[in-house]
Coordinates of C-alpha atoms in Angstrom, one line a residue:
M1 CA 52.0 6.5 46.3
A2 CA 52.5 8.0 42.7
K3 CA 50.2 11.1 42.0
K4 CA 47.4 9.8 38.8
R5 CA 47.9 12.4 36.6
P6 CA 44.8 14.3 35.0
Q7 CA 43.6 13.7 32.2
T8 CA 42.8 15.5 29.5
K9 CA 40.7 14.4 26.1
A10 CA 40.9 16.0 23.0
K11 CA 38.6 18.8 21.5
R12 CA 35.8 19.0 19.7
P13 CA 34.8 21.7 17.4
Q14 CA 32.1 22.8 18.1
L15 CA 29.2 23.2 16.4
S16 CA 26.2 25.1 16.8
D17 CA 22.7 24.2 17.4
A18 CA 22.5 25.3 13.4
E19 CA 25.2 23.7 12.0
V20 CA 24.2 20.6 13.4
P21 CA 22.2 18.4 10.5
V22 CA 20.1 16.3 10.9
V23 CA 21.3 12.2 10.9
G24 CA 19.2 9.6 11.6
A25 CA 18.7 8.4 15.2
R26 CA 20.4 6.0 15.9
E27 CA 24.2 7.2 13.9
P28 CA 26.1 9.9 16.3
C29 CA 25.6 13.9 16.8
P30 CA 27.4 15.5 14.5
C31 CA 27.2 17.8 17.2
G32 CA 30.5 15.2 18.6
S33 CA 29.5 14.8 21.7
G34 CA 29.8 10.6 21.4
R35 CA 26.6 10.6 22.3
R36 CA 23.5 9.4 19.7
Y37 CA 21.2 12.0 18.1
K38 CA 18.2 10.8 19.2
A39 CA 19.2 11.9 22.8
C40 CA 21.2 14.9 22.0
H41 CA 20.7 17.2 19.5
G42 CA 17.9 15.4 18.2
R43 CA 14.9 16.1 21.1
A44 CA 14.9 19.6 20.3
A45 CA 14.3 18.5 16.3
A46 CA 11.6 16.6 17.0
H47 CA 10.0 18.7 20.1
A48 CA 10.0 21.3 16.7
T49 CA 8.6 18.7 14.4
T50 CA 5.4 17.2 16.8
E51 CA 5.1 20.7 18.5
L52 CA 1.7 21.8 17.4
V53 CA 1.1 25.4 15.6
H54 CA -3.2 25.7 16.7
R55 CA -3.5 28.8 14.3
P56 CA -0.5 28.0 11.8
F57 CA -2.0 31.0 9.4
E58 CA -2.0 33.2 11.8
G59 CA -0.7 36.8 10.4
L60 CA -0.9 35.6 6.8
P61 CA -3.7 37.6 4.6
G62 CA -7.0 36.1 4.4
E63 CA -6.0 33.7 6.8
C64 CA -9.4 32.8 6.9
D65 CA -9.6 31.5 3.4
W66 CA -6.2 29.7 4.4
V67 CA -9.0 27.4 6.5
A68 CA -11.2 27.1 4.3
L69 CA -9.0 26.2 1.6
R70 CA -7.3 23.1 3.6
E71 CA -10.4 21.6 4.9
L72 CA -13.3 23.5 3.3
V73 CA -13.0 23.1 -0.7
P74 CA -12.7 20.3 -3.1
A75 CA -11.6 22.1 -5.6
A76 CA -10.0 26.2 -6.0
T77 CA -6.5 28.5 -6.8
V78 CA -4.4 31.7 -5.2
E79 CA -2.7 33.4 -6.9
L80 CA -0.2 34.5 -3.6
T81 CA 2.5 38.0 -3.8
L82 CA 7.2 36.5 -2.3
R83 CA 8.2 39.4 -0.2
G84 CA 10.4 40.8 -2.5
G85 CA 9.0 39.8 -5.8
L86 CA 9.1 36.2 -7.9
P87 CA 12.1 34.6 -9.1
E88 CA 14.2 34.5 -12.1
G89 CA 12.2 32.6 -14.2
V90 CA 9.5 31.4 -12.2
P91 CA 6.1 33.7 -14.3
S92 CA 3.7 32.7 -11.0
V93 CA 3.4 31.1 -8.1
R94 CA 0.1 29.3 -7.2
L95 CA -2.0 28.2 -3.6
A96 CA -4.3 24.7 -4.8
T97 CA -6.4 22.5 -3.1
V98 CA -5.0 19.7 -3.9
L99 CA -2.9 17.8 -6.8
P100 CA -2.1 15.5 -9.2
M101 CA -1.2 12.2 -7.1
A102 CA -1.3 14.0 -3.8
W103 CA 2.3 16.0 -4.7
P104 CA 3.4 19.0 -2.8
A105 CA 4.4 21.2 -5.1
L106 CA 4.7 21.1 -8.9
R107 CA 6.8 22.8 -10.9
R108 CA 5.3 23.9 -14.4
D109 CA 7.5 22.7 -17.3
D110 CA 6.6 26.7 -17.8
G111 CA 9.0 27.2 -14.2
S112 CA 6.0 28.2 -12.7
V113 CA 4.5 26.8 -8.7
L114 CA 2.1 25.6 -7.9
L115 CA 1.8 25.1 -3.7
G116 CA -0.7 22.2 -2.7
L117 CA -2.5 23.0 0.7
Q118 CA -4.6 19.4 1.0
N119 CA -1.4 16.9 2.1
D120 CA -0.2 15.9 5.5
T121 CA 2.3 17.6 7.4
P122 CA 5.2 15.3 8.8
S123 CA 5.1 18.2 11.7
G124 CA 2.7 20.3 14.3
D125 CA 3.5 24.1 11.8
I126 CA 2.1 23.3 9.0
S127 CA 2.9 27.0 7.9
R128 CA 6.7 26.0 8.5
D129 CA 6.3 22.4 6.2
L130 CA 4.7 25.0 3.3
A131 CA 7.0 27.3 3.3
D132 CA 9.7 24.7 3.6
T133 CA 7.6 22.9 0.4
L134 CA 7.7 26.1 -1.5
Q135 CA 10.9 27.2 -1.3
R136 CA 12.2 23.6 -3.1
A137 CA 9.7 24.2 -5.6
L138 CA 11.1 27.7 -6.3
E139 CA 14.2 25.6 -6.9
A140 CA 13.2 22.5 -8.7
E141 CA 13.9 21.9 -12.5
P142 CA 11.1 22.7 -14.7
G143 CA 8.6 20.0 -14.7
T144 CA 8.9 18.1 -12.0
P145 CA 7.5 17.2 -8.7
V146 CA 8.3 18.5 -5.3
E147 CA 8.2 15.3 -3.0
G148 CA 7.7 15.5 0.7
R149 CA 9.9 15.8 3.9
R150 CA 10.8 16.6 7.2
A151 CA 11.6 20.8 7.1
P152 CA 14.2 21.8 8.8
A153 CA 13.2 22.3 12.9
E154 CA 14.7 25.8 11.8
G155 CA 13.2 27.3 8.8
P156 CA 10.8 29.9 7.6
R157 CA 7.8 29.9 7.9
L158 CA 4.6 31.0 5.5
Q159 CA 4.8 34.3 7.0
D160 CA 8.4 34.8 6.9
L161 CA 8.2 33.1 2.4
L162 CA 5.1 35.6 1.7
D163 CA 3.6 39.4 1.2
P164 CA 1.9 41.0 4.4
E165 CA -0.1 42.9 2.2
G166 CA -0.5 41.6 -1.3
A167 CA -4.0 39.8 -2.3
F168 CA -4.8 36.4 -0.7
E169 CA -8.4 35.7 -3.2
P170 CA -9.3 32.4 -3.6
V171 CA -10.9 31.4 -7.6
V172 CA -13.1 28.2 -6.1
H173 CA -13.0 25.9 -9.2
S174 CA -16.1 23.4 -10.9
G175 CA -13.1 20.7 -11.0
F176 CA -9.5 19.9 -11.8
E177 CA -8.5 21.5 -15.1
F178 CA -5.9 23.7 -13.3
W179 CA -3.9 20.5 -13.0
V180 CA -2.2 20.5 -16.4
P181 CA -2.8 23.6 -19.8
D182 CA -4.3 22.2 -21.1
A183 CA -7.0 19.8 -19.9
E184 CA -8.7 19.1 -24.0
N185 CA -6.3 18.2 -25.7
A186 CA -4.9 16.2 -22.3
T187 CA -3.7 12.4 -22.3
P188 CA -6.4 9.4 -22.3
E189 CA -4.6 8.8 -18.6
V190 CA -4.3 11.9 -17.2
A191 CA -7.9 13.2 -18.6
A192 CA -9.8 10.5 -17.1
S193 CA -7.8 10.9 -13.0
L194 CA -9.2 14.7 -14.3
E195 CA -12.4 13.2 -14.6
R196 CA -12.2 10.2 -11.1
A197 CA -11.1 13.2 -9.1
N198 CA -14.0 15.6 -10.7
A199 CA -16.1 13.0 -10.3
A200 CA -16.0 13.1 -6.3
A201 CA -15.5 16.9 -6.4
I202 CA -18.6 18.7 -4.1
P203 CA -19.8 21.8 -5.8
T204 CA -18.6 24.6 -3.8
A205 CA -19.1 28.3 -5.0
K206 CA -17.4 31.3 -2.2
L207 CA -19.9 33.9 -1.5
S208 CA -18.8 37.5 -2.6
G209 CA -20.9 39.5 0.1
V210 CA -19.0 38.3 2.9
D211 CA -15.6 36.8 4.2
A212 CA -15.0 33.0 4.7
A213 CA -18.2 32.0 3.5
Y214 CA -18.9 29.2 1.7
W215 CA -22.1 27.2 -0.1
C216 CA -22.1 23.5 -0.7
E217 CA -24.1 21.2 -2.6
T218 CA -24.3 18.0 -1.3
P219 CA -27.3 14.9 -1.5
E220 CA -29.4 14.8 0.8
K221 CA -29.4 19.0 1.3
N222 CA -26.8 22.1 1.6
H223 CA -24.6 23.8 2.7
L224 CA -22.9 27.4 4.4
R225 CA -19.9 27.2 6.1
W226 CA -18.4 29.8 7.8
V227 CA -14.7 30.5 9.2
M228 CA -14.8 33.5 11.5
P229 CA -11.5 35.0 12.4
H230 CA -13.2 36.4 15.9
A231 CA -11.7 34.8 19.2
E232 CA -13.9 31.2 20.1
E233 CA -15.7 31.6 23.3
Q234 CA -17.0 35.6 22.4
L235 CA -18.0 34.0 19.0
L236 CA -20.2 31.8 21.0
D237 CA -22.3 33.0 22.4
A238 CA -23.0 36.4 19.7
L239 CA -24.5 32.6 18.6
A240 CA -26.6 31.5 21.4
R241 CA -27.5 35.7 22.1
L242 CA -28.2 35.1 18.6
H243 CA -29.8 31.3 18.5
A244 CA -32.3 32.1 21.8
A245 CA -33.8 35.4 19.9
G246 CA -35.0 33.0 17.1
R247 CA -32.5 34.9 14.6
S248 CA -29.9 32.7 14.1
S249 CA -30.8 31.7 10.6
L250 CA -30.5 31.9 7.2
G251 CA -34.3 32.2 6.2
E252 CA -37.3 30.1 5.5
G253 CA -36.1 27.1 5.9
T254 CA -32.3 26.6 6.9
R255 CA -30.7 26.5 10.7
L256 CA -27.6 27.2 12.6
V257 CA -26.7 23.0 13.4
G258 CA -23.6 23.6 15.1
S259 CA -19.4 24.9 14.0
F260 CA -16.4 22.6 14.5
R261 CA -12.9 23.8 14.4
A262 CA -10.1 24.4 12.7
H263 CA -6.9 25.6 13.0
G264 CA -7.3 27.8 15.8
L265 CA -10.4 29.1 13.7
T266 CA -14.1 28.8 14.6
V267 CA -16.9 27.9 11.2
P268 CA -20.4 28.2 12.2
V269 CA -22.5 25.7 9.7
W270 CA -25.4 25.7 8.5
D271 CA -28.2 23.0 6.9
L272 CA -29.5 24.7 3.4
P273 CA -33.0 23.6 1.9
S274 CA -31.7 21.5 -1.1
G275 CA -32.6 24.3 -3.6
V276 CA -30.7 27.1 -2.0
T277 CA -28.1 27.7 -4.3
A278 CA -24.3 30.2 -2.9
E279 CA -26.5 33.2 -5.2
D280 CA -30.0 33.0 -2.7
V281 CA -27.8 33.4 0.6
E282 CA -25.7 35.8 0.3
K283 CA -28.7 38.2 1.0
P284 CA -29.5 36.9 3.8
A285 CA -25.9 36.3 4.8
A286 CA -24.7 40.2 4.4
E287 CA -28.3 40.8 7.0
F288 CA -26.7 37.5 9.3
A289 CA -23.2 39.6 9.3
E290 CA -24.6 43.1 10.8
R291 CA -26.7 40.9 13.7
L292 CA -23.5 38.5 14.2
A293 CA -21.9 41.8 14.2
T294 CA -24.3 43.6 17.2
A295 CA -24.5 40.8 19.2
L296 CA -20.9 41.2 19.2
A297 CA -20.6 43.9 21.5
V298 CA -22.9 42.7 23.6
T299 CA -21.2 42.2 27.7
E300 CA -23.6 41.3 29.9
P301 CA -24.3 37.9 30.7
L302 CA -26.2 34.9 29.5
T303 CA -29.5 35.4 30.0
P304 CA -31.0 31.0 30.8
D305 CA -32.2 30.7 27.4
E306 CA -29.4 31.8 26.3
R307 CA -27.0 28.9 27.7
R308 CA -29.2 27.0 27.1
A309 CA -29.2 27.2 23.6
R310 CA -24.7 28.0 24.1
G311 CA -25.0 24.7 25.9
G312 CA -26.9 23.1 23.0
L313 CA -24.2 24.8 20.0
T314 CA -21.3 23.6 22.2
S315 CA -22.8 19.8 22.1
R316 CA -22.8 19.1 18.3
Q317 CA -18.8 21.3 17.5
V318 CA -15.8 18.8 17.2
T319 CA -12.1 19.7 16.5
L320 CA -10.7 19.2 12.8
S321 CA -7.0 18.3 13.7

């Protein structure tokens, strides 16, 4: 019996992971393997777009304020500083809590860029999605919005595009007039849109004496929501020590009611009487910051009263995803 000749296959061009484009999940993988994209290089891409980054703003200047503007503040803007400076034809780049029509970004007629923060993001890494949107906005034609899309799995993050030494100083607005350069002379359609947006915005103010603390006014009572950078377990122990000692309030009629998690950080919340303004709470907040710093330095185990206080705080804790 004659021997079978060994079969030879034509060599396919080999592509690196970085060179394989994204295609439909059921289409043949562009790498030439013969398998569908979802069963080949699409596996890594799918994993990259679904894996949750718990602290997407970690390492950025003002991480706590990034979280606050993403979750708490209706209308605010921040001037952003890019690594290497602004590209030619781009006079400024500003972060905005939200943009008209929920656009991810907008390249204005003058070439300046507005980057929206409070948008749905297609992957588990908000930082990568925002960086992709920012890059596309810098290259967009003036006068055009930037649509959302899935960011490339290996694309840069905000930490790669923004200057780590740049200041991050939010400006809280009473409304959304920053959407248009000349709000007073806006068309009737734009004026109506602004009116609707402004009517839905909760009055909010940033405290000046402490970092990332935001007062807001609601019909029944006011609140202070304070994004803190400390490790969660250490912070909850410190809050419990103060709560058990009757030192967790911000003055008469105020009380610490709990906290929530947002993007890897803990945000304690206080109820305030409706008459308490942001200015009224400045001094009590600064005094509380000193008490908290002392409590954070304590390493002894919690007492029974402190454990009960901690249980009460954690039972009212929620997570914002």
